[in-house]
Short mmCIF file of C-alpha atoms in Angstrom, two decimals:
data_model
loop_
_atom_site.label_atom_id
_atom_site.label_comp_id
_atom_site.label_asym_id
_atom_site.label_seq_id
_atom_site.Cartn_x
_atom_site.Cartn_y
_atom_site.Cartn_z
CA UNK V 1 -4.53 7.16 29.66
CA UNK V 2 -2.85 6.56 25.81
CA UNK V 3 0.12 3.39 25.32
CA UNK V 4 2.73 6.30 23.44
CA UNK V 5 3.49 9.41 22.78
CA UNK V 6 6.03 10.84 20.51
CA UNK V 7 7.10 14.05 20.48
CA UNK V 8 9.26 15.97 17.65
CA UNK V 9 9.54 19.60 17.14
CA UNK V 10 9.25 19.30 13.12
CA UNK V 11 5.90 16.73 13.13
CA UNK V 12 4.97 15.94 9.09
CA UNK V 13 1.17 16.83 9.66
CA UNK V 14 -0.84 17.32 6.31
CA UNK V 15 -0.70 21.30 6.32
CA UNK V 16 3.17 21.35 6.80
CA UNK V 17 5.63 20.68 9.44
CA UNK V 18 5.25 21.61 13.53
CA UNK V 19 6.38 20.94 16.47
CA UNK V 20 3.47 18.10 18.27
CA UNK V 21 3.36 15.70 20.52
CA UNK V 22 1.51 12.40 18.55
CA UNK V 23 -0.18 10.36 20.99
CA UNK V 24 -1.17 6.50 20.19
CA UNK V 25 -3.86 3.90 21.88
CA UNK V 26 -5.21 0.26 20.15
CA UNK V 27 -1.61 0.37 16.41
CA UNK V 28 -3.93 4.06 15.60
CA UNK V 29 -2.94 8.07 15.83
CA UNK V 30 -5.89 9.31 19.13
CA UNK V 31 -4.62 12.98 19.42
CA UNK V 32 -2.25 14.98 17.34
CA UNK V 33 -1.64 18.39 20.64
CA UNK V 34 0.91 20.96 20.76
CA UNK V 35 4.86 19.97 21.44
CA UNK V 36 4.52 20.98 25.53
CA UNK V 37 0.71 18.93 26.15
CA UNK V 38 1.27 16.29 28.89
CA UNK V 39 -0.68 13.08 28.31
CA UNK V 40 -1.37 9.78 30.47
CA UNK V 41 1.20 7.25 29.03
CA UNK V 42 4.18 5.55 29.97
CA UNK V 43 6.44 5.91 27.56
CA UNK V 44 7.02 9.15 26.42
CA UNK V 45 9.78 10.25 23.72
CA UNK V 46 10.77 13.07 23.38
CA UNK V 47 12.59 13.15 19.32
CA UNK V 48 14.16 17.07 20.02
CA UNK V 49 15.03 17.92 16.56
CA UNK V 50 14.63 15.16 15.04
CA UNK V 51 12.03 14.58 12.37
CA UNK V 52 8.30 12.00 13.06
CA UNK V 53 7.27 11.54 9.63
CA UNK V 54 4.43 8.91 8.95
CA UNK V 55 5.37 5.63 7.81
CA UNK V 56 6.93 5.28 3.54
CA UNK V 57 3.92 3.87 1.43
CA UNK V 58 5.61 1.41 -1.97
CA UNK V 59 2.93 0.85 -3.90
CA UNK V 60 6.13 -0.74 -6.29
CA UNK V 61 8.06 -4.24 -5.23
CA UNK V 62 8.92 -7.00 -6.20
CA UNK V 63 9.23 -9.52 -3.36
CA UNK V 64 9.16 -12.20 -5.88
CA UNK V 65 8.82 -15.11 -2.81
CA UNK V 66 7.38 -18.08 -3.49
CA UNK V 67 9.61 -19.37 -6.27
CA UNK V 68 12.13 -16.68 -6.72
CA UNK V 69 13.02 -16.59 -2.92
CA UNK V 70 16.98 -16.98 -3.76
CA UNK V 71 16.40 -13.45 -5.62
CA UNK V 72 14.15 -12.24 -2.93
CA UNK V 73 11.89 -12.80 0.27
CA UNK V 74 9.05 -11.18 2.83
CA UNK V 75 11.48 -11.39 5.82
CA UNK V 76 13.82 -9.96 4.12
CA UNK V 77 12.52 -7.48 1.90
CA UNK V 78 9.88 -5.83 4.08
CA UNK V 79 12.98 -6.13 6.74
CA UNK V 80 15.03 -3.61 5.01
CA UNK V 81 11.32 -1.40 3.91
CA UNK V 82 11.62 -1.28 7.36
CA UNK V 83 14.74 0.11 8.49
CA UNK V 84 13.97 2.52 5.36
CA UNK V 85 10.72 4.03 6.85
CA UNK V 86 8.43 2.44 3.97
CA UNK V 87 5.41 0.87 6.69
CA UNK V 88 3.01 -0.30 3.90
CA UNK V 89 4.38 -2.62 0.75
CA UNK V 90 2.44 -3.76 -2.48
CA UNK V 91 3.97 -7.53 -4.17
CA UNK V 92 3.91 -6.91 -7.85
CA UNK V 93 2.26 -10.45 -8.54
CA UNK V 94 5.89 -11.66 -10.61
CA UNK V 95 8.51 -12.46 -10.08
CA UNK V 96 7.19 -15.15 -8.23
CA UNK V 97 5.94 -18.49 -8.87
CA UNK V 98 3.61 -18.59 -9.43
CA UNK V 99 2.98 -14.77 -10.33
CA UNK V 100 -0.37 -13.81 -8.86
CA UNK V 101 -3.09 -13.87 -12.17
CA UNK V 102 -6.09 -15.84 -10.63
CA UNK V 103 -6.87 -16.76 -6.77
CA UNK V 104 -5.46 -19.41 -5.91
CA UNK V 105 -1.70 -17.81 -6.92
CA UNK V 106 -3.01 -14.96 -4.22
CA UNK V 107 -3.53 -18.07 -1.52
CA UNK V 108 -0.04 -19.41 -1.98
CA UNK V 109 1.82 -16.48 -2.33
CA UNK V 110 0.06 -15.06 1.02
CA UNK V 111 0.88 -18.78 1.91
CA UNK V 112 4.50 -17.98 1.69
CA UNK V 113 4.75 -14.49 2.91
CA UNK V 114 2.56 -15.29 6.06
CA UNK V 115 4.41 -14.79 8.99
CA UNK V 116 7.81 -13.53 7.92
CA UNK V 117 6.52 -9.67 7.16
CA UNK V 118 7.86 -6.80 9.43
CA UNK V 119 5.66 -4.35 7.48
CA UNK V 120 2.20 -4.22 6.55
CA UNK V 121 1.60 -6.14 3.12
CA UNK V 122 -0.38 -5.34 0.11
CA UNK V 123 -1.12 -7.09 -3.05
CA UNK V 124 -1.02 -6.59 -7.33
CA UNK V 125 -2.64 -8.69 -9.56
CA UNK V 126 -1.84 -9.50 -12.25
CA UNK V 127 -3.32 -9.00 -16.05
CA UNK V 128 -1.89 -11.37 -18.21
CA UNK V 129 -3.17 -13.26 -22.29
CA UNK V 130 -5.48 -15.70 -21.24
CA UNK V 131 -6.83 -14.53 -17.49
CA UNK V 132 -8.91 -12.43 -18.20
CA UNK V 133 -12.28 -14.24 -16.80
CA UNK V 134 -10.18 -14.68 -13.31
CA UNK V 135 -9.72 -11.19 -13.27
CA UNK V 136 -13.25 -9.84 -10.90
CA UNK V 137 -13.24 -13.22 -8.73
CA UNK V 138 -9.29 -12.20 -8.32
CA UNK V 139 -10.50 -8.92 -7.25
CA UNK V 140 -12.98 -9.50 -4.67
CA UNK V 141 -10.46 -11.53 -3.29
CA UNK V 142 -8.97 -7.87 -2.38
CA UNK V 143 -6.21 -7.42 -4.74
CA UNK V 144 -5.71 -3.20 -5.74
CA UNK V 145 -5.53 -3.73 -8.83
CA UNK V 146 -3.74 -5.06 -12.00
CA UNK V 147 -0.35 -4.70 -13.24
CA UNK V 148 -0.25 -5.73 -17.49
CA UNK V 149 3.07 -5.39 -19.28
CA UNK V 150 3.10 -3.89 -22.77
CA UNK V 151 6.29 -5.74 -23.81
CA UNK V 152 7.84 -8.54 -22.26
CA UNK V 153 8.28 -8.75 -18.55
CA UNK V 154 11.61 -10.77 -18.63
CA UNK V 155 10.21 -13.82 -17.38
CA UNK V 156 7.81 -15.79 -19.80
CA UNK V 157 5.01 -16.90 -17.11
CA UNK V 158 4.23 -13.20 -17.28
CA UNK V 159 3.71 -12.47 -21.06
CA UNK V 160 2.60 -9.04 -22.20
CA UNK V 161 -1.18 -8.46 -23.51
CA UNK V 162 -1.94 -6.87 -26.66
CA UNK V 163 -3.93 -3.15 -27.29
CA UNK V 164 -7.11 -4.81 -27.16
CA UNK V 165 -6.89 -7.57 -24.33
CA UNK V 166 -5.87 -4.61 -21.99
CA UNK V 167 -8.99 -2.53 -23.16
CA UNK V 168 -11.45 -6.24 -22.57
CA UNK V 169 -9.52 -6.66 -19.22
CA UNK V 170 -9.95 -3.05 -17.85
CA UNK V 171 -13.50 -3.21 -19.11
CA UNK V 172 -14.36 -6.23 -16.73
CA UNK V 173 -13.28 -5.07 -14.09
CA UNK V 174 -13.58 -1.44 -14.59
CA UNK V 175 -13.26 -0.01 -10.73
CA UNK V 176 -9.63 -1.68 -10.07
CA UNK V 177 -6.73 -0.24 -10.94
CA UNK V 178 -4.30 -1.14 -13.86
CA UNK V 179 -0.97 -0.44 -13.46
CA UNK V 180 0.72 -0.57 -16.45
CA UNK V 181 4.83 -1.03 -17.66
CA UNK V 182 4.75 1.32 -20.89
CA UNK V 183 7.05 0.20 -23.12
CA UNK V 184 5.34 0.03 -26.80
CA UNK V 185 7.46 -3.47 -28.24
CA UNK V 186 7.83 -2.00 -31.78
CA UNK V 187 9.88 0.46 -30.77
CA UNK V 188 12.80 -1.88 -28.50
CA UNK V 189 15.62 -1.87 -30.21
CA UNK V 190 17.78 -6.16 -30.82
CA UNK V 191 21.11 -5.39 -28.08
CA UNK V 192 24.66 -6.99 -30.01
CA UNK V 193 26.41 -9.16 -26.58
CA UNK V 194 27.78 -8.07 -24.70
CA UNK V 195 25.91 -4.20 -24.81
CA UNK V 196 27.41 -1.47 -23.39
CA UNK V 197 24.62 0.30 -21.11
CA UNK V 198 24.51 3.48 -24.25
CA UNK V 199 23.80 0.76 -26.45
CA UNK V 200 21.49 -0.83 -24.18
CA UNK V 201 19.99 3.39 -23.22
CA UNK V 202 19.20 3.23 -27.65
CA UNK V 203 17.48 0.34 -27.35
CA UNK V 204 14.54 1.56 -25.16
CA UNK V 205 13.99 4.65 -26.49
CA UNK V 206 11.46 7.65 -25.71
CA UNK V 207 8.97 6.44 -28.10
CA UNK V 208 8.60 3.26 -26.85
CA UNK V 209 7.27 4.81 -24.07
CA UNK V 210 4.66 7.57 -25.80
CA UNK V 211 3.51 4.61 -28.09
CA UNK V 212 2.73 3.21 -24.85
CA UNK V 213 1.66 5.21 -22.46
CA UNK V 214 -1.14 6.39 -25.06
CA UNK V 215 -2.54 2.30 -25.84
CA UNK V 216 -2.76 2.77 -21.79
CA UNK V 217 -4.63 6.54 -21.93
CA UNK V 218 -6.63 4.60 -24.68
CA UNK V 219 -7.88 1.81 -22.15
CA UNK V 220 -8.86 4.51 -20.10
CA UNK V 221 -10.88 6.69 -22.70
CA UNK V 222 -12.94 3.61 -24.33
CA UNK V 223 -13.47 1.97 -20.56
CA UNK V 224 -13.49 4.52 -18.60
CA UNK V 225 -11.57 2.48 -15.92
CA UNK V 226 -8.50 3.88 -14.01
CA UNK V 227 -4.75 3.61 -15.14
CA UNK V 228 -1.83 4.67 -14.19
CA UNK V 229 1.32 4.92 -15.61
CA UNK V 230 4.45 2.82 -14.11
CA UNK V 231 7.99 3.75 -13.69
CA UNK V 232 7.82 6.77 -16.42
CA UNK V 233 11.09 7.63 -16.98
CA UNK V 234 10.44 9.58 -20.09
CA UNK V 235 9.35 13.06 -19.58
CA UNK V 236 9.18 13.83 -23.07
CA UNK V 237 5.73 11.68 -21.70
CA UNK V 238 4.11 13.55 -19.34
CA UNK V 239 2.35 15.91 -21.62
CA UNK V 240 -0.11 12.94 -23.74
CA UNK V 241 -0.47 12.50 -19.47
CA UNK V 242 -1.51 16.32 -19.03
CA UNK V 243 -3.89 15.95 -22.31
CA UNK V 244 -5.15 13.09 -20.52
CA UNK V 245 -5.93 14.56 -17.55
CA UNK V 246 -7.44 17.66 -19.59
CA UNK V 247 -9.84 15.84 -20.72
CA UNK V 248 -10.87 14.06 -18.20
CA UNK V 249 -9.42 10.08 -18.20
CA UNK V 250 -8.45 8.78 -14.79
CA UNK V 251 -4.81 8.37 -15.22
CA UNK V 252 -2.25 8.89 -13.29
CA UNK V 253 1.24 8.14 -13.70
CA UNK V 254 4.81 7.82 -11.16
CA UNK V 255 7.86 7.74 -11.32
CA UNK V 256 11.20 6.00 -9.01
CA UNK V 257 14.11 7.12 -6.98
CA UNK V 258 16.95 6.00 -9.73
CA UNK V 259 15.55 8.19 -12.53
CA UNK V 260 15.00 11.42 -10.18
CA UNK V 261 18.61 10.78 -9.12
CA UNK V 262 20.74 8.97 -11.37
CA UNK V 263 22.38 10.05 -14.53
CA UNK V 264 22.60 8.19 -18.27
CA UNK V 265 25.45 9.59 -19.43
CA UNK V 266 27.64 9.65 -15.36
CA UNK V 267 26.62 5.50 -15.63
CA UNK V 268 30.82 3.71 -15.36
CA UNK V 269 31.38 1.13 -17.72
CA UNK V 270 30.34 -2.51 -17.26
CA UNK V 271 28.58 -0.80 -14.03
CA UNK V 272 24.87 -3.88 -15.23
CA UNK V 273 23.54 -2.71 -11.23
CA UNK V 274 22.19 0.76 -12.61
CA UNK V 275 20.66 -2.21 -15.09
CA UNK V 276 16.84 -1.18 -15.72
CA UNK V 277 13.97 -0.99 -17.76
CA UNK V 278 13.18 1.59 -19.02
CA UNK V 279 16.00 3.00 -18.71
CA UNK V 280 17.77 5.77 -16.63
CA UNK V 281 18.07 8.73 -18.57
CA UNK V 282 20.19 11.60 -18.60
CA UNK V 283 20.14 14.33 -16.44
CA UNK V 284 17.94 17.23 -18.24
CA UNK V 285 15.11 14.63 -18.00
CA UNK V 286 15.60 14.19 -14.55
CA UNK V 287 15.02 18.20 -14.50
CA UNK V 288 11.48 17.64 -16.48
CA UNK V 289 10.98 14.47 -14.04
CA UNK V 290 10.64 16.83 -10.95
CA UNK V 291 8.91 19.36 -11.85
CA UNK V 292 5.68 17.23 -13.38
CA UNK V 293 6.44 15.50 -9.23
CA UNK V 294 6.18 19.47 -8.01
CA UNK V 295 3.40 20.40 -10.31
CA UNK V 296 1.15 17.15 -9.22
CA UNK V 297 1.11 15.64 -12.92
CA UNK V 298 3.22 12.40 -11.08
CA UNK V 299 1.98 11.38 -8.57
CA UNK V 300 3.80 10.10 -6.69
CA UNK V 301 7.41 8.38 -6.32
CA UNK V 302 8.30 4.07 -5.68
CA UNK V 303 11.01 2.45 -5.59
CA UNK V 304 10.01 -0.60 -7.96
CA UNK V 305 12.19 -2.93 -6.33
CA UNK V 306 13.11 -5.59 -7.88
CA UNK V 307 16.37 -7.66 -6.84
CA UNK V 308 18.45 -10.71 -8.10
CA UNK V 309 20.98 -12.60 -7.50
CA UNK V 310 23.81 -10.71 -7.94
CA UNK V 311 25.07 -13.54 -11.19
CA UNK V 312 22.42 -11.81 -13.21
CA UNK V 313 23.58 -8.71 -13.04
CA UNK V 314 26.38 -10.32 -15.21
CA UNK V 315 29.03 -7.83 -13.30
CA UNK V 316 31.68 -10.24 -14.51
CA UNK V 317 31.24 -9.63 -17.92
CA UNK V 318 29.36 -5.99 -18.37
CA UNK V 319 27.19 -7.50 -20.00
CA UNK V 320 23.56 -5.28 -20.98
CA UNK V 321 22.29 -7.46 -22.62
CA UNK V 322 22.29 -10.34 -20.75
CA UNK V 323 21.96 -8.35 -16.96
CA UNK V 324 18.62 -8.96 -15.17
CA UNK V 325 17.11 -5.40 -15.07
CA UNK V 326 16.03 -4.46 -11.59
CA UNK V 327 16.90 -1.89 -9.18
CA UNK V 328 17.18 -2.70 -5.97
CA UNK V 329 16.15 0.46 -3.38
CA UNK V 330 13.57 -0.05 -0.72
CA UNK V 331 16.05 1.04 2.30
CA UNK V 332 17.37 3.47 0.48
CA UNK V 333 14.47 5.53 -1.80
CA UNK V 334 13.45 8.48 1.19
CA UNK V 335 16.76 9.78 1.78
CA UNK V 336 17.49 8.72 -2.05
CA UNK V 337 15.19 11.68 -2.88
CA UNK V 338 15.82 13.67 0.20
CA UNK V 339 19.14 14.31 -0.45
CA UNK V 340 17.92 15.52 -3.95
CA UNK V 341 14.65 17.08 -2.79
CA UNK V 342 17.01 19.74 -0.62
CA UNK V 343 19.30 20.48 -2.73
CA UNK V 344 16.76 21.94 -5.18
CA UNK V 345 14.74 23.47 -2.67
CA UNK V 346 11.81 20.63 -1.86
CA UNK V 347 10.79 20.25 1.96
CA UNK V 348 10.96 17.42 3.97
CA UNK V 349 6.94 17.97 3.56
CA UNK V 350 6.66 17.75 0.52
CA UNK V 351 8.88 14.73 -0.20
CA UNK V 352 6.73 12.81 2.08
CA UNK V 353 3.38 14.09 0.52
CA UNK V 354 5.54 11.49 -3.05
CA UNK V 355 6.36 8.88 -0.76
CA UNK V 356 3.30 8.44 2.17
CA UNK V 357 0.37 10.41 1.37
CA UNK V 358 -0.07 9.89 -3.20
CA UNK V 359 1.01 6.36 -3.01
CA UNK V 360 -1.32 5.63 -0.09
CA UNK V 361 -4.40 7.64 -1.53
CA UNK V 362 -3.41 5.97 -4.66
CA UNK V 363 -4.62 2.35 -3.39
CA UNK V 364 -7.13 3.32 -1.51
CA UNK V 365 -5.38 3.69 2.17
CA UNK V 366 -7.06 6.41 3.51
CA UNK V 367 -5.34 5.08 6.62
CA UNK V 368 -2.07 5.12 6.40
CA UNK V 369 0.84 8.28 4.89
CA UNK V 370 -0.83 10.29 7.06
CA UNK V 371 -0.51 11.31 10.72
CA UNK V 372 -3.82 12.25 12.03
CA UNK V 373 -6.89 11.18 14.21
CA UNK V 374 -7.91 7.77 13.75
CA UNK V 375 -4.99 7.01 11.53
CA UNK V 376 -3.07 3.68 12.25
CA UNK V 377 0.72 4.51 14.47
CA UNK V 378 3.16 4.07 11.10
CA UNK V 379 5.67 6.48 11.77
CA UNK V 380 9.43 6.39 11.19
CA UNK V 381 11.63 8.97 13.75
CA UNK V 382 14.08 10.63 10.53
CA UNK V 383 16.96 12.94 11.27
CA UNK V 384 17.27 14.43 7.44
CA UNK V 385 20.76 16.54 9.15
CA UNK V 386 23.01 12.91 9.22
CA UNK V 387 24.30 11.37 5.99
CA UNK V 388 25.44 7.99 5.74
CA UNK V 389 27.86 6.67 3.01
CA UNK V 390 25.70 3.46 0.67
CA UNK V 391 27.42 -0.01 2.63
CA UNK V 392 25.82 -2.19 0.97
CA UNK V 393 26.66 -5.41 3.75
CA UNK V 394 24.74 -3.11 5.74
CA UNK V 395 21.74 -2.96 3.17
CA UNK V 396 18.98 -5.89 4.05
CA UNK V 397 17.62 -6.96 1.01
CA UNK V 398 18.79 -10.28 0.36
CA UNK V 399 21.13 -9.59 -2.30
CA UNK V 400 22.45 -6.13 -1.53
CA UNK V 401 23.43 -5.05 -5.00
CA UNK V 402 22.16 -1.05 -5.57
CA UNK V 403 23.42 1.49 -8.11
CA UNK V 404 23.89 3.94 -4.86
CA UNK V 405 26.88 1.80 -3.76
CA UNK V 406 29.17 4.71 -1.92
CA UNK V 407 27.50 7.53 -2.69
CA UNK V 408 27.15 9.36 0.90
CA UNK V 409 22.96 10.40 0.96
CA UNK V 410 21.25 12.35 3.82
CA UNK V 411 19.07 10.95 6.45
CA UNK V 412 18.85 8.74 8.55
CA UNK V 413 15.99 6.13 9.59
CA UNK V 414 16.21 6.41 13.44
CA UNK V 415 13.16 4.40 14.92
CA UNK V 416 10.01 2.99 12.50
CA UNK V 417 6.87 2.39 14.10
CA UNK V 418 3.72 -0.03 12.53
CA UNK V 419 1.10 0.14 14.64
CA UNK V 420 2.39 2.02 17.21
CA UNK V 421 5.20 -0.58 18.09
CA UNK V 422 9.18 -0.12 17.12
CA UNK V 423 10.09 -2.97 13.74
CA UNK V 424 13.25 -3.82 15.35
CA UNK V 425 13.28 -7.19 13.21
CA UNK V 426 12.23 -10.15 15.33
CA UNK V 427 9.53 -9.66 15.49
CA UNK V 428 6.70 -9.66 12.25
CA UNK V 429 4.16 -7.51 13.41
CA UNK V 430 2.77 -7.47 10.07
CA UNK V 431 -0.56 -7.80 8.41
CA UNK V 432 -1.81 -8.36 4.91
CA UNK V 433 -3.76 -5.69 3.62
CA UNK V 434 -6.47 -5.69 0.54
CA UNK V 435 -8.51 -3.19 -1.55
CA UNK V 436 -11.41 -1.21 0.88
CA UNK V 437 -13.57 0.36 -1.55
CA UNK V 438 -15.45 3.82 -1.08
#
């Protein structure tokens, strides 16, 4: 007897989409069978034409608790994740207080999160000037790797590292995954007060990403370590990554829904909800990012969910110089990407590959992000043909400010299951995940 059976005419598996029945026991997928196969179970749900996907894995989320919980907290962030079909988030080491730069800080963050996570949660550590001696112990404590900034992070307690400091950090823990915010401070310009979006964009040119990507690649070259470029915005930096991979270096890159779907030329005046770093560029740039994603040069699509309070977005003044930079989209990433992917001729299986399997593989979670025997029964009922209009009041993250407000999107999450249990937002069944070395 199995505990749960979910049937769909559109189950998205590793080899594509087909009709199937997925059987679950003990929180695991125990069979992927024919659509009409019979199981001994008390719960047998036929989803019909509603697709069944693996839960998405979002490896780039800023929860901000403790310390800046008024920006975002674990309960609100993980409710939003589940509502968007995301069953795993990996939390960034900033903007919480203290930042996750040593074992003690990791314990403080886990204590803050305990008992209020509705999806599974992993943690990144941070590499900052002066903490290199603490990285081996933090890695041994189970973080998935280390984040480093090459330019100002926006918060004083998480300063950037130099090129030499990045190389040293990677060399100290060469088995660790290093994820790098790749903007070079020498190529960033100053902003006037009351800056427009055009001025903000001009202050963060593609050359800033080129230089920083080169710095990160050089760290991988000199140490043999693994370096992952976070939230790639400038498509013109892609040849650098392609050459590094041809050289045999362990260099990967991600991008985000906003870089793939939003257009700098269409951002309204004063609409600071569109501010993020690196910035949203033009539609031609997005076309090149899509091509690199399809070709596998860009590894995955993750949210970089980075919310703040509405006041910090400075919508009252529309000042892009003063506004906090960050897009809050953990709940909306799946329909945002599906809407554009479908219009470009990509399949639901492509989207699952980009947003579930590949990010899970990036952090070594081989039992997540896929529907196969032995994997965790993290599943999503997703209606790819239904549509909705984004209403901020219906978003679950703590401060529902979004550049997607009013947009009509395709794809509605009907139910999300975590290890076979439907996530209702009432029972916090999420677990802490730690790195699993091969």
